[in-house]
Amino acid sequence: MKHALMRLVRVGLWVLAWLASSQAMAQNVESVLSPGPLVKSHAKWDDSCKSCHVRFDRQAQDRLCADCHKDIGRDLAQRTGMHGRQKPQACRSCHTDHRGRDMKIAEFDKRAFDHQQTDYVLRGKHRETDCGKCHQPQQKFSAAPQECNACHRKDDVHKASLGTGCANCHDERSWRETRFDHSVTRFALTGAHNKARCESCHKTRDYKEAPKACVGCHLKEDKHKARFGEKCESCHNTQRWPQITFRHDTDTRYALVAKHRDVRCTSCHTGTLYKEKTGSACIDCHRKDDTHKGSLGQDCVRCHSERGWKESQRFDHDRTNFALLGRHAKTACKDCHTTAVYKEAPSTCIGCHRKDDKHQASLGERCADCHTESDWKATRFNHARTRFPLREAHAAPTLACKSCHKDLRSYRDIPRACVDCHRKDDKHEAQLGTDCASCHGEQRWTGVRYDHSRARFALTGAHAPVACKSCHQSPRYRDAPRDCGSCHQKQDVHKASLGVACESCHNTRDWRLWRFDHDRQTSYALAGGHAKVRCIACHTLPAPTGRKTAALQTTCVSCHAKDDVHDRSFGARCEQCHQPARWKQIINQPALSQPGASRP
């Protein structure tokens, strides 16, 4: 069996060798060995296997593919395109043939295909576009155009006037939104121009014919009606149309100050601008405002300034015959200058203040003798020059003249006695006379300077600081009592038992201190425990009329009857056994202790 198989192989090899000897015969053999018909695009190579194959060399097949498909071969060599971006592999890994005329050389899922691997990455709206919109059925996928105009020719509203570089302005996110950099043109967009729509300036799709001058777009908005010319940028800018950049201070010879800055241009510039020069004198614009009617000349700046036409801030009134001082400095011009001809204003006080003269000319017209410009109500009259100088409370600023001068028309016949003004204030009801100054001074009406030592009751000790009304219950001061008991009856802790001659024991330095000497002023000296006993312990009876104290007995039993524990069994001479130092200590009496001793 083995020998027969070897014989058959040798025969086959001989047959093949014989077939190879003839080209025609070789083609017939290849046709016989072909696995199947080629696809339509390769049909012309049905009888030419060597166009794609090299005998016994499978690696040469990829080179032959690249020789025929040169564009793909170039991508593979340069690592570009879809094929160049794939991992190195044989062509037959994806492309298979000999499966029939109607089969596709490459089978792939369009929905799963990653377009990122090609030379045309899909972005924006392109990612949502159907493949058939760009890839035609009878063309290779790689033959699809990459230029915008190839697909969007009908969408080109510019009609190719701007060329085919659509990507210069548009992108795949939205065809209607542009990203054109206007700064590369001869008209860079700044300020509000950046927000303007293209069609606002470019009325046609041919953008190259748009005007560059301001008036080309803003002619209808020119409120100056071309009187300022067409160089709008001289005054305006693109940030804000109403905002004016024209610098009147530096661009002209007339700087705008204060209120002039708020004035509209047309208020002064009424003629054809740049051709007729506007006058720079005040009267050129303010002739109608001149209330002086030219009487003060045309040099308005001597009195007025740009801060306020109605206010005269810079006129120096001190250079006139009437310097403004005090309240006059704040007075409005028209209060004194009642007409526009200022030179006719009066310079005397009475010329303006005749109606304010409460004295009705009784004191003359020299108001400045008493009044000043600082305050009309305040006066500077020197009262010391009169027969009644003002001192202390009389000179107080709060004391108005009318307090004494009831009639403002006549200040001279005013009485000078205290009682003339203070009769209603006299609480003494004239009982002390009308010489108020003998007790009162001008410093304080309620304070007195009366010397009480001149009276029948000199004030000493604690009496000195006591208020008058504490003793003088009524303004009739002479009826005040002089004995202690009249004022200190409620404070008499003795309840009149010791009489009313308080001064016998007390003095005015302190009521609680007393100076009565019982040893010298009485016949009963206090010794021992008696020295510490309160007066009222013994002096319990009221003093009889005409005496300081009630008479007391000097016997022990007169005070200690209730304390006699012997119940008088030893008699009334307690001192025979007891002594004042210690009542309970018994004096030694031997005779009394012996039987038969008699008691006193």
Coordinates of C-alpha atoms in Angstrom, one line a residue:
M1 CA 0.0 0.0 0.0
K2 CA 2.8 2.3 0.9
H3 CA 4.7 1.6 -2.3
A4 CA 1.5 2.2 -4.4
L5 CA 1.0 5.6 -2.8
M6 CA 4.6 6.6 -3.5
R7 CA 4.2 5.5 -7.1
L8 CA 1.0 7.7 -7.4
V9 CA 2.9 10.8 -6.0
R10 CA 5.7 10.4 -8.5
V11 CA 3.1 10.2 -11.3
G12 CA 1.4 13.3 -10.1
L13 CA 4.7 15.2 -10.0
W14 CA 5.5 14.2 -13.4
V15 CA 2.1 15.4 -14.7
L16 CA 2.7 18.8 -13.0
A17 CA 6.1 19.1 -14.5
W18 CA 4.7 18.4 -17.9
L19 CA 1.9 21.0 -17.4
A20 CA 4.4 23.6 -16.3
S21 CA 6.3 23.2 -19.5
S22 CA 3.5 24.9 -21.4
Q23 CA 2.1 28.4 -20.5
A24 CA -1.3 27.6 -21.9
M25 CA -1.4 24.3 -20.1
A26 CA -0.4 26.2 -16.9
Q27 CA -3.3 28.6 -17.1
N28 CA -5.7 25.7 -17.5
V29 CA -4.2 24.1 -14.4
E30 CA -4.6 27.4 -12.4
S31 CA -8.2 27.6 -13.5
V32 CA -8.8 24.1 -12.3
L33 CA -7.2 24.8 -8.9
S34 CA -9.0 28.3 -8.3
P35 CA -11.2 28.2 -5.2
G36 CA -13.9 30.3 -6.9
P37 CA -14.8 33.3 -9.1
L38 CA -13.4 36.8 -8.3
V39 CA -15.5 39.8 -7.3
K40 CA -16.6 42.2 -10.1
S41 CA -13.8 44.6 -9.5
H42 CA -11.2 41.8 -9.9
A43 CA -13.0 39.9 -12.7
K44 CA -10.4 40.7 -15.3
W45 CA -7.8 38.8 -13.3
D46 CA -9.7 35.5 -13.3
D47 CA -7.1 33.9 -15.7
S48 CA -4.1 35.7 -14.2
C49 CA -3.4 34.3 -10.8
K50 CA 0.1 35.7 -10.8
S51 CA -1.3 39.3 -10.7
C52 CA -2.2 38.7 -7.1
H53 CA -0.2 35.5 -6.2
V54 CA 3.3 34.3 -6.3
R55 CA 3.8 30.6 -6.3
F56 CA 4.9 29.3 -2.9
D57 CA 5.2 32.9 -1.5
R58 CA 2.2 34.0 0.5
Q59 CA 4.0 37.1 1.9
A60 CA 4.3 38.6 -1.6
Q61 CA 0.6 38.9 -1.9
D62 CA 0.4 42.1 0.2
R63 CA 3.1 43.7 -1.9
L64 CA 1.1 42.9 -5.1
C65 CA -2.1 44.4 -3.5
A66 CA -0.2 47.6 -2.8
D67 CA 1.2 47.7 -6.4
C68 CA -2.3 47.7 -7.7
H69 CA -3.9 49.8 -5.0
K70 CA -1.3 52.6 -5.0
D71 CA -3.3 55.0 -2.8
I72 CA -3.7 52.4 -0.1
G73 CA -0.1 51.4 -0.4
R74 CA 0.9 55.0 0.1
D75 CA -1.2 55.2 3.2
L76 CA 0.4 52.1 4.6
A77 CA 3.9 53.4 3.9
Q78 CA 3.1 56.8 5.5
R79 CA 0.9 55.5 8.3
T80 CA -2.0 57.8 7.2
G81 CA -5.5 57.1 6.2
M82 CA -7.7 54.4 7.6
H83 CA -5.4 51.6 6.4
G84 CA -2.3 53.3 7.6
R85 CA -3.7 53.7 11.1
Q86 CA -4.5 50.0 11.6
K87 CA -2.2 47.4 13.2
P88 CA 0.1 45.7 10.7
Q89 CA -1.7 42.7 9.2
A90 CA -2.2 40.9 5.9
C91 CA -4.7 42.3 3.4
R92 CA -6.5 39.0 3.4
S93 CA -7.4 39.5 7.1
C94 CA -10.1 41.9 6.0
H95 CA -10.4 41.4 2.2
T96 CA -11.3 38.0 0.9
D97 CA -12.0 37.0 -2.8
H98 CA -13.0 34.0 -4.9
R99 CA -16.4 34.1 -3.2
G100 CA -18.3 35.1 -6.3
R101 CA -19.0 38.0 -8.6
D102 CA -21.6 39.7 -6.4
M103 CA -19.8 39.4 -3.1
K104 CA -18.1 42.4 -1.5
I105 CA -14.3 42.4 -1.2
A106 CA -14.7 43.8 2.4
E107 CA -17.5 43.2 4.9
F108 CA -17.9 45.8 7.8
D109 CA -20.6 47.3 9.9
K110 CA -21.2 50.9 9.0
R111 CA -22.9 51.6 12.4
A112 CA -19.8 50.3 14.3
F113 CA -17.2 51.9 12.0
D114 CA -15.0 54.4 13.8
H115 CA -14.6 57.4 11.5
Q116 CA -11.9 58.8 13.9
Q117 CA -9.5 56.3 12.2
T118 CA -9.7 58.1 8.9
D119 CA -8.2 61.3 7.6
Y120 CA -11.6 63.1 8.1
V121 CA -12.7 63.1 11.7
L122 CA -16.4 63.7 12.2
R123 CA -17.2 66.7 14.5
G124 CA -20.3 68.6 15.4
K125 CA -23.2 68.2 13.1
H126 CA -21.2 65.8 10.9
R127 CA -21.5 63.1 13.6
E128 CA -25.3 63.1 13.1
T129 CA -25.1 62.9 9.2
D130 CA -26.0 59.7 7.4
C131 CA -23.1 58.0 5.5
G132 CA -24.9 58.2 2.2
K133 CA -25.0 62.0 2.3
C134 CA -21.2 62.1 1.6
H135 CA -20.3 58.5 0.3
Q136 CA -21.9 57.9 -3.1
P137 CA -23.1 54.2 -3.8
Q138 CA -20.8 53.7 -6.8
Q139 CA -17.7 55.1 -5.3
K140 CA -15.2 53.9 -2.9
F141 CA -15.5 55.2 0.6
S142 CA -12.1 56.9 0.4
A143 CA -13.3 58.8 -2.7
A144 CA -15.7 60.9 -0.6
P145 CA -14.7 64.6 -0.9
Q146 CA -13.4 66.5 2.1
E147 CA -14.0 70.1 0.9
C148 CA -17.1 71.8 2.4
N149 CA -18.1 73.2 -1.0
A150 CA -18.3 69.7 -2.5
C151 CA -21.3 68.9 -0.3
H152 CA -22.6 72.3 0.6
R153 CA -22.5 74.0 -2.8
K154 CA -26.2 74.6 -2.8
D155 CA -26.0 76.0 0.8
D156 CA -23.4 78.6 -0.1
V157 CA -25.4 81.9 0.2
H158 CA -22.3 83.8 -0.9
K159 CA -22.4 82.1 -4.3
A160 CA -18.6 81.3 -4.2
S161 CA -17.8 85.1 -3.9
L162 CA -15.8 84.4 -0.7
G163 CA -14.1 81.3 -2.2
T164 CA -14.4 77.7 -1.0
G165 CA -12.6 78.0 2.3
C166 CA -15.8 77.8 4.3
A167 CA -13.9 76.7 7.4
N168 CA -12.4 80.1 7.7
C169 CA -15.8 81.4 9.1
H170 CA -18.0 78.3 9.7
D171 CA -17.5 75.1 11.7
E172 CA -19.3 71.8 12.1
R173 CA -21.1 72.9 15.3
S174 CA -23.6 75.2 13.5
W175 CA -23.5 76.3 9.9
R176 CA -25.2 79.6 10.7
E177 CA -22.7 80.6 13.4
T178 CA -19.4 82.0 12.3
R179 CA -16.0 82.3 13.8
F180 CA -14.5 84.7 11.4
D181 CA -11.7 86.9 12.8
H182 CA -12.6 90.3 11.6
S183 CA -9.3 91.7 12.9
V184 CA -7.5 90.3 9.9
T185 CA -9.5 92.6 7.7
R186 CA -9.0 96.3 7.2
F187 CA -11.9 97.0 9.7
A188 CA -11.3 95.4 13.1
L189 CA -14.5 95.1 15.2
T190 CA -14.3 96.9 18.6
G191 CA -16.8 97.8 21.3
A192 CA -20.5 97.5 20.2
H193 CA -19.4 96.4 16.7
N194 CA -18.5 93.1 18.2
K195 CA -22.1 92.4 19.1
A196 CA -23.5 93.6 15.7
R197 CA -24.9 91.0 13.3
C198 CA -23.0 90.5 10.1
E199 CA -26.1 91.5 8.0
S200 CA -26.4 94.8 9.9
C201 CA -23.4 96.1 7.9
H202 CA -23.1 93.5 5.1
K203 CA -26.4 94.1 3.3
T204 CA -25.4 91.7 0.5
R205 CA -23.8 88.3 0.7
D206 CA -20.7 89.7 -0.9
Y207 CA -19.0 90.9 2.3
K208 CA -16.1 92.6 0.5
E209 CA -18.3 95.5 -0.5
A210 CA -19.3 96.6 3.0
P211 CA -18.6 100.3 3.8
K212 CA -15.9 101.2 6.3
A213 CA -16.9 104.8 7.1
C214 CA -19.3 105.4 10.0
V215 CA -21.7 107.4 7.9
G216 CA -22.0 104.4 5.6
C217 CA -24.1 102.6 8.3
H218 CA -25.1 105.3 10.7
L219 CA -26.3 108.0 8.3
K220 CA -29.9 107.8 9.6
E221 CA -28.7 108.0 13.2
D222 CA -26.7 111.2 12.6
K223 CA -28.6 113.7 14.9
H224 CA -26.2 116.4 13.7
K225 CA -27.6 116.1 10.1
A226 CA -24.1 116.1 8.7
R227 CA -23.3 119.5 10.3
F228 CA -20.4 117.9 12.0
G229 CA -19.1 116.3 8.9
E230 CA -18.5 112.6 8.3
K231 CA -15.6 112.0 10.7
C232 CA -17.8 110.6 13.5
E233 CA -14.8 109.0 15.2
S234 CA -13.5 112.5 16.1
C235 CA -16.1 112.6 18.9
H236 CA -17.7 109.1 19.1
N237 CA -16.3 105.7 19.7
T238 CA -17.5 102.1 19.3
Q239 CA -17.9 101.5 23.0
R240 CA -21.1 103.6 23.4
W241 CA -22.5 105.8 20.7
P242 CA -23.9 108.4 23.1
Q243 CA -20.5 108.7 24.8
I244 CA -18.5 111.5 23.3
T245 CA -14.7 111.2 23.3
F246 CA -14.1 114.7 22.0
R247 CA -11.9 116.6 24.4
H248 CA -13.0 120.2 24.4
D249 CA -10.3 121.1 26.9
T250 CA -7.4 119.9 24.8
D251 CA -8.8 119.9 21.3
T252 CA -10.0 123.5 21.4
R253 CA -8.9 126.8 22.9
Y254 CA -12.0 126.9 25.2
A255 CA -11.8 124.5 28.2
L256 CA -15.2 123.5 29.6
V257 CA -15.5 124.0 33.3
A258 CA -18.3 123.1 35.8
K259 CA -21.8 123.7 34.4
H260 CA -20.4 124.1 30.8
R261 CA -19.5 120.4 30.9
D262 CA -23.2 119.5 31.2
V263 CA -24.3 121.7 28.3
R264 CA -25.3 120.0 25.0
C265 CA -23.0 120.8 22.1
T266 CA -25.9 122.3 20.1
S267 CA -26.6 124.8 22.9
C268 CA -23.5 126.8 21.9
H269 CA -22.7 125.5 18.4
T270 CA -25.8 126.6 16.5
G271 CA -24.2 127.4 13.1
T272 CA -22.5 125.2 10.5
L273 CA -19.7 123.6 12.5
Y274 CA -16.1 123.8 11.4
K275 CA -17.0 126.8 9.2
E276 CA -18.4 129.3 11.6
K277 CA -16.4 129.9 14.8
T278 CA -18.4 130.0 18.0
G279 CA -17.8 133.1 20.2
S280 CA -16.0 132.5 23.5
A281 CA -17.3 135.6 25.4
C282 CA -20.0 135.0 28.0
I283 CA -22.3 137.5 26.3
D284 CA -22.2 135.6 23.0
C285 CA -24.4 132.9 24.6
H286 CA -25.9 134.6 27.7
R287 CA -27.0 137.9 26.3
K288 CA -30.7 137.0 27.1
D289 CA -29.7 135.9 30.6
D290 CA -28.1 139.3 31.4
T291 CA -30.5 140.6 34.0
H292 CA -28.4 143.7 34.4
K293 CA -29.2 144.7 30.8
G294 CA -25.6 145.7 30.1
S295 CA -25.4 148.1 33.0
L296 CA -22.5 146.3 34.5
G297 CA -20.7 145.8 31.3
Q298 CA -19.9 142.5 29.5
D299 CA -17.1 141.2 31.8
C300 CA -19.4 138.6 33.5
V301 CA -16.6 136.6 35.0
R302 CA -15.9 139.4 37.5
C303 CA -18.9 138.2 39.4
H304 CA -20.1 135.0 37.9
S305 CA -18.5 131.6 37.3
E306 CA -19.3 128.4 35.5
R307 CA -20.3 126.7 38.8
G308 CA -23.7 128.5 38.7
W309 CA -25.0 131.3 36.6
K310 CA -27.4 132.5 39.3
E311 CA -24.8 132.6 42.0
S312 CA -22.2 135.3 42.2
Q313 CA -19.2 133.5 43.9
R314 CA -16.2 135.5 42.9
F315 CA -17.2 139.1 43.2
D316 CA -15.2 140.8 46.0
H317 CA -17.6 143.0 47.8
D318 CA -14.9 144.2 50.1
R319 CA -13.5 146.3 47.2
T320 CA -16.7 148.4 47.3
N321 CA -17.7 151.0 49.9
F322 CA -19.7 148.3 51.8
A323 CA -17.7 145.3 52.9
L324 CA -19.8 142.2 53.7
L325 CA -19.4 141.0 57.2
G326 CA -21.2 138.4 59.4
R327 CA -24.7 137.7 58.2
H328 CA -24.3 140.1 55.3
A329 CA -21.8 137.7 53.7
K330 CA -24.5 135.0 53.3
T331 CA -27.2 137.3 52.2
A332 CA -28.5 136.9 48.6
C333 CA -27.6 139.8 46.3
K334 CA -31.2 140.5 45.5
D335 CA -32.1 141.1 49.2
C336 CA -30.2 144.4 49.1
H337 CA -29.9 145.0 45.4
T338 CA -33.6 145.1 44.5
T339 CA -32.9 146.2 41.0
A340 CA -30.5 144.8 38.4
V341 CA -28.5 148.1 38.6
Y342 CA -26.4 147.1 41.7
K343 CA -24.7 150.5 42.1
E344 CA -27.9 152.1 43.5
A345 CA -28.2 149.9 46.6
P346 CA -28.2 151.8 50.0
S347 CA -25.2 151.5 52.4
T348 CA -26.9 152.5 55.6
C349 CA -28.5 150.0 58.0
I350 CA -31.8 151.8 58.0
G351 CA -31.8 151.7 54.2
C352 CA -32.6 147.9 54.3
H353 CA -33.7 147.3 57.9
R354 CA -36.3 150.1 58.4
K355 CA -39.1 147.6 58.8
D356 CA -36.9 145.6 61.3
D357 CA -36.4 148.7 63.5
K358 CA -38.4 147.8 66.6
H359 CA -37.4 151.1 68.2
Q360 CA -39.2 153.0 65.5
A361 CA -36.4 155.4 65.1
S362 CA -36.5 156.5 68.8
L363 CA -32.8 155.6 69.2
G364 CA -31.8 157.2 65.9
E365 CA -30.4 155.5 62.7
R366 CA -27.0 154.5 64.0
C367 CA -28.0 150.8 64.4
A368 CA -24.3 149.8 64.5
D369 CA -23.9 151.4 68.0
C370 CA -25.8 148.4 69.4
H371 CA -26.1 145.8 66.7
T372 CA -23.6 143.9 64.6
E373 CA -23.7 142.0 61.3
S374 CA -23.1 138.7 63.2
D375 CA -26.6 138.5 64.6
W376 CA -29.3 141.2 64.5
K377 CA -30.8 140.1 67.8
A378 CA -27.6 140.2 69.7
T379 CA -26.4 143.6 70.8
R380 CA -23.0 145.1 71.7
F381 CA -24.2 148.1 73.6
N382 CA -21.9 148.9 76.5
H383 CA -24.3 149.1 79.5
A384 CA -21.4 150.1 81.8
R385 CA -21.6 153.5 80.3
T386 CA -25.0 154.0 81.7
R387 CA -26.1 154.7 85.3
F388 CA -26.9 151.0 85.7
P389 CA -23.9 148.7 84.9
L390 CA -24.9 145.1 84.2
R391 CA -23.2 142.6 86.5
E392 CA -23.4 138.9 87.3
A393 CA -26.9 137.6 86.4
H394 CA -27.9 140.9 85.0
A395 CA -25.1 140.5 82.4
A396 CA -26.2 136.9 81.4
P397 CA -26.5 136.5 77.6
T398 CA -29.8 134.8 78.1
L399 CA -31.3 137.9 79.7
A400 CA -33.0 139.8 76.9
C401 CA -33.2 143.6 76.9
K402 CA -37.0 143.4 76.9
S403 CA -36.9 141.8 80.3
C404 CA -36.3 145.2 81.8
H405 CA -37.0 147.5 78.9
K406 CA -40.6 146.7 78.3
D407 CA -41.1 149.5 75.8
L408 CA -38.5 149.1 73.0
R409 CA -39.1 152.6 71.9
S410 CA -37.7 154.3 74.9
Y411 CA -34.7 152.7 76.8
R412 CA -33.7 155.8 78.8
D413 CA -36.5 156.2 81.5
I414 CA -36.1 152.8 83.2
P415 CA -36.1 152.7 87.0
R416 CA -33.0 151.3 88.7
A417 CA -34.3 150.1 92.1
C418 CA -34.5 146.3 92.5
V419 CA -38.1 146.4 93.6
D420 CA -39.1 148.2 90.3
C421 CA -38.4 144.9 88.4
H422 CA -38.6 142.4 91.2
R423 CA -41.7 143.5 93.1
K424 CA -43.5 140.3 92.2
D425 CA -40.4 138.3 93.3
D426 CA -40.4 139.9 96.8
K427 CA -41.5 137.1 99.0
H428 CA -41.1 139.3 102.1
E429 CA -44.0 141.4 100.9
A430 CA -42.1 144.6 101.6
Q431 CA -41.9 143.7 105.3
L432 CA -38.1 144.0 105.1
G433 CA -38.2 147.2 103.1
T434 CA -37.1 147.8 99.5
D435 CA -33.3 147.6 99.9
C436 CA -33.0 144.2 98.5
A437 CA -29.2 144.6 98.0
S438 CA -28.8 144.5 101.8
C439 CA -29.3 140.7 101.6
H440 CA -29.4 139.7 97.9
G441 CA -26.7 140.1 95.2
E442 CA -26.8 140.1 91.4
Q443 CA -25.0 136.8 91.2
R444 CA -28.0 134.7 92.3
W445 CA -31.5 135.9 93.3
T446 CA -32.0 132.9 95.6
G447 CA -28.7 133.4 97.4
V448 CA -28.4 135.9 100.3
R449 CA -25.5 137.7 102.0
Y450 CA -27.3 138.8 105.2
D451 CA -25.1 139.0 108.3
H452 CA -27.1 137.1 111.0
S453 CA -24.7 138.2 113.7
R454 CA -26.3 141.6 113.5
A455 CA -29.6 140.1 114.6
R456 CA -30.7 139.1 118.1
F457 CA -29.9 135.4 117.2
A458 CA -26.3 134.9 116.0
L459 CA -25.8 131.7 113.9
T460 CA -23.1 129.4 115.4
G461 CA -22.1 125.8 114.9
A462 CA -24.7 123.7 113.1
H463 CA -27.0 126.7 112.8
A464 CA -24.8 128.4 110.3
P465 CA -25.4 126.2 107.2
V466 CA -29.1 125.7 107.9
A467 CA -31.4 127.1 105.2
C468 CA -33.3 130.2 106.2
K469 CA -36.7 128.5 105.7
S470 CA -35.8 125.8 108.2
C471 CA -36.3 128.3 111.0
H472 CA -38.2 131.1 109.2
Q473 CA -41.4 129.4 108.3
S474 CA -42.8 132.5 106.6
P475 CA -41.1 135.3 104.6
R476 CA -41.7 137.6 107.6
Y477 CA -38.3 136.8 109.0
R478 CA -38.7 138.8 112.2
D479 CA -41.4 136.6 113.7
A480 CA -39.1 133.6 113.9
P481 CA -38.8 132.2 117.6
R482 CA -35.4 132.2 119.4
D483 CA -35.8 129.4 122.0
C484 CA -34.6 125.9 121.2
G485 CA -37.9 124.2 121.9
S486 CA -39.7 126.1 119.2
C487 CA -37.7 124.4 116.4
H488 CA -36.5 121.2 118.2
Q489 CA -39.6 120.2 120.0
K490 CA -39.9 117.0 117.9
Q491 CA -36.3 116.2 118.6
D492 CA -36.6 116.6 122.4
V493 CA -36.1 113.1 123.7
H494 CA -36.7 114.3 127.2
K495 CA -40.3 115.2 126.3
A496 CA -39.9 118.5 128.2
S497 CA -39.1 116.7 131.5
L498 CA -35.9 118.7 131.7
G499 CA -37.5 122.0 130.7
V500 CA -37.0 124.1 127.5
A501 CA -33.5 125.5 128.4
C502 CA -31.8 123.1 126.1
E503 CA -28.6 125.3 126.1
S504 CA -28.1 124.3 129.7
C505 CA -26.7 120.9 128.5
H506 CA -26.5 121.2 124.7
N507 CA -24.7 123.4 122.2
T508 CA -25.0 124.3 118.5
R509 CA -22.0 122.3 117.4
D510 CA -23.9 119.0 117.7
W511 CA -27.3 118.3 119.4
R512 CA -26.1 114.9 120.5
L513 CA -23.3 116.4 122.6
W514 CA -24.1 117.9 126.0
R515 CA -22.0 119.6 128.7
F516 CA -24.0 119.4 132.0
D517 CA -21.7 118.7 135.0
H518 CA -23.9 117.0 137.6
D519 CA -21.1 117.0 140.3
R520 CA -20.7 120.8 140.2
Q521 CA -24.1 122.1 139.2
T522 CA -26.1 120.0 141.7
S523 CA -25.8 118.8 145.3
Y524 CA -25.8 115.2 144.2
A525 CA -22.6 114.0 142.7
L526 CA -22.8 111.0 140.4
A527 CA -20.5 108.2 141.4
G528 CA -20.1 104.6 140.5
G529 CA -23.0 103.2 138.6
H530 CA -24.8 106.5 138.8
A531 CA -22.4 108.0 136.4
K532 CA -23.5 105.7 133.6
V533 CA -27.2 106.1 134.1
R534 CA -29.3 108.1 131.5
C535 CA -30.8 111.3 132.8
I536 CA -34.4 110.2 132.2
A537 CA -33.8 107.2 134.4
C538 CA -34.0 109.5 137.4
H539 CA -35.6 112.6 136.0
T540 CA -39.0 111.3 135.1
L541 CA -41.2 114.1 136.2
P542 CA -41.9 117.2 134.1
A543 CA -40.2 120.4 135.3
P544 CA -42.5 122.9 137.0
T545 CA -43.1 126.3 135.4
G546 CA -40.1 128.5 135.7
R547 CA -37.6 125.7 136.5
K548 CA -35.1 123.9 134.3
T549 CA -35.7 120.5 135.9
A550 CA -38.0 118.9 138.5
A551 CA -36.7 118.7 142.0
L552 CA -35.6 115.2 143.0
Q553 CA -34.9 113.6 146.5
T554 CA -31.4 112.4 147.1
T555 CA -32.3 109.3 149.1
C556 CA -31.7 105.9 147.5
V557 CA -35.3 104.7 148.1
S558 CA -36.7 107.6 146.0
C559 CA -35.4 105.9 142.9
H560 CA -34.9 102.3 144.1
A561 CA -38.1 101.6 146.0
K562 CA -39.0 98.8 143.6
D563 CA -35.5 97.4 143.8
D564 CA -35.6 97.0 147.7
V565 CA -35.5 93.3 148.1
H566 CA -35.7 93.8 151.9
D567 CA -39.0 95.5 151.6
R568 CA -37.9 98.3 154.0
S569 CA -37.1 95.8 156.7
F570 CA -33.7 97.5 157.1
G571 CA -35.0 101.0 156.8
A572 CA -34.4 103.6 154.0
R573 CA -30.6 104.2 154.5
C574 CA -29.4 101.8 151.8
E575 CA -26.0 103.4 151.8
Q576 CA -25.2 101.8 155.2
C577 CA -24.9 98.5 153.4
H578 CA -24.7 99.3 149.7
Q579 CA -22.6 101.6 147.6
P580 CA -23.1 103.2 144.1
A581 CA -20.1 101.3 142.6
R582 CA -21.7 97.8 143.1
W583 CA -25.2 97.4 144.5
K584 CA -24.8 93.7 145.2
Q585 CA -21.6 94.1 147.2
I586 CA -22.5 94.5 150.9
I587 CA -20.4 96.8 153.1
N588 CA -19.1 95.0 156.2
Q589 CA -21.3 96.0 159.2
P590 CA -20.3 93.7 162.2
A591 CA -22.5 95.6 164.6
L592 CA -25.6 94.7 162.7
S593 CA -24.8 91.1 162.7
Q594 CA -24.6 90.7 166.5
P595 CA -27.6 89.6 168.5
G596 CA -29.6 92.5 169.9
A597 CA -28.2 95.1 167.5
S598 CA -30.9 97.6 166.6
R599 CA -31.6 98.7 163.0
P600 CA -31.9 102.3 162.0

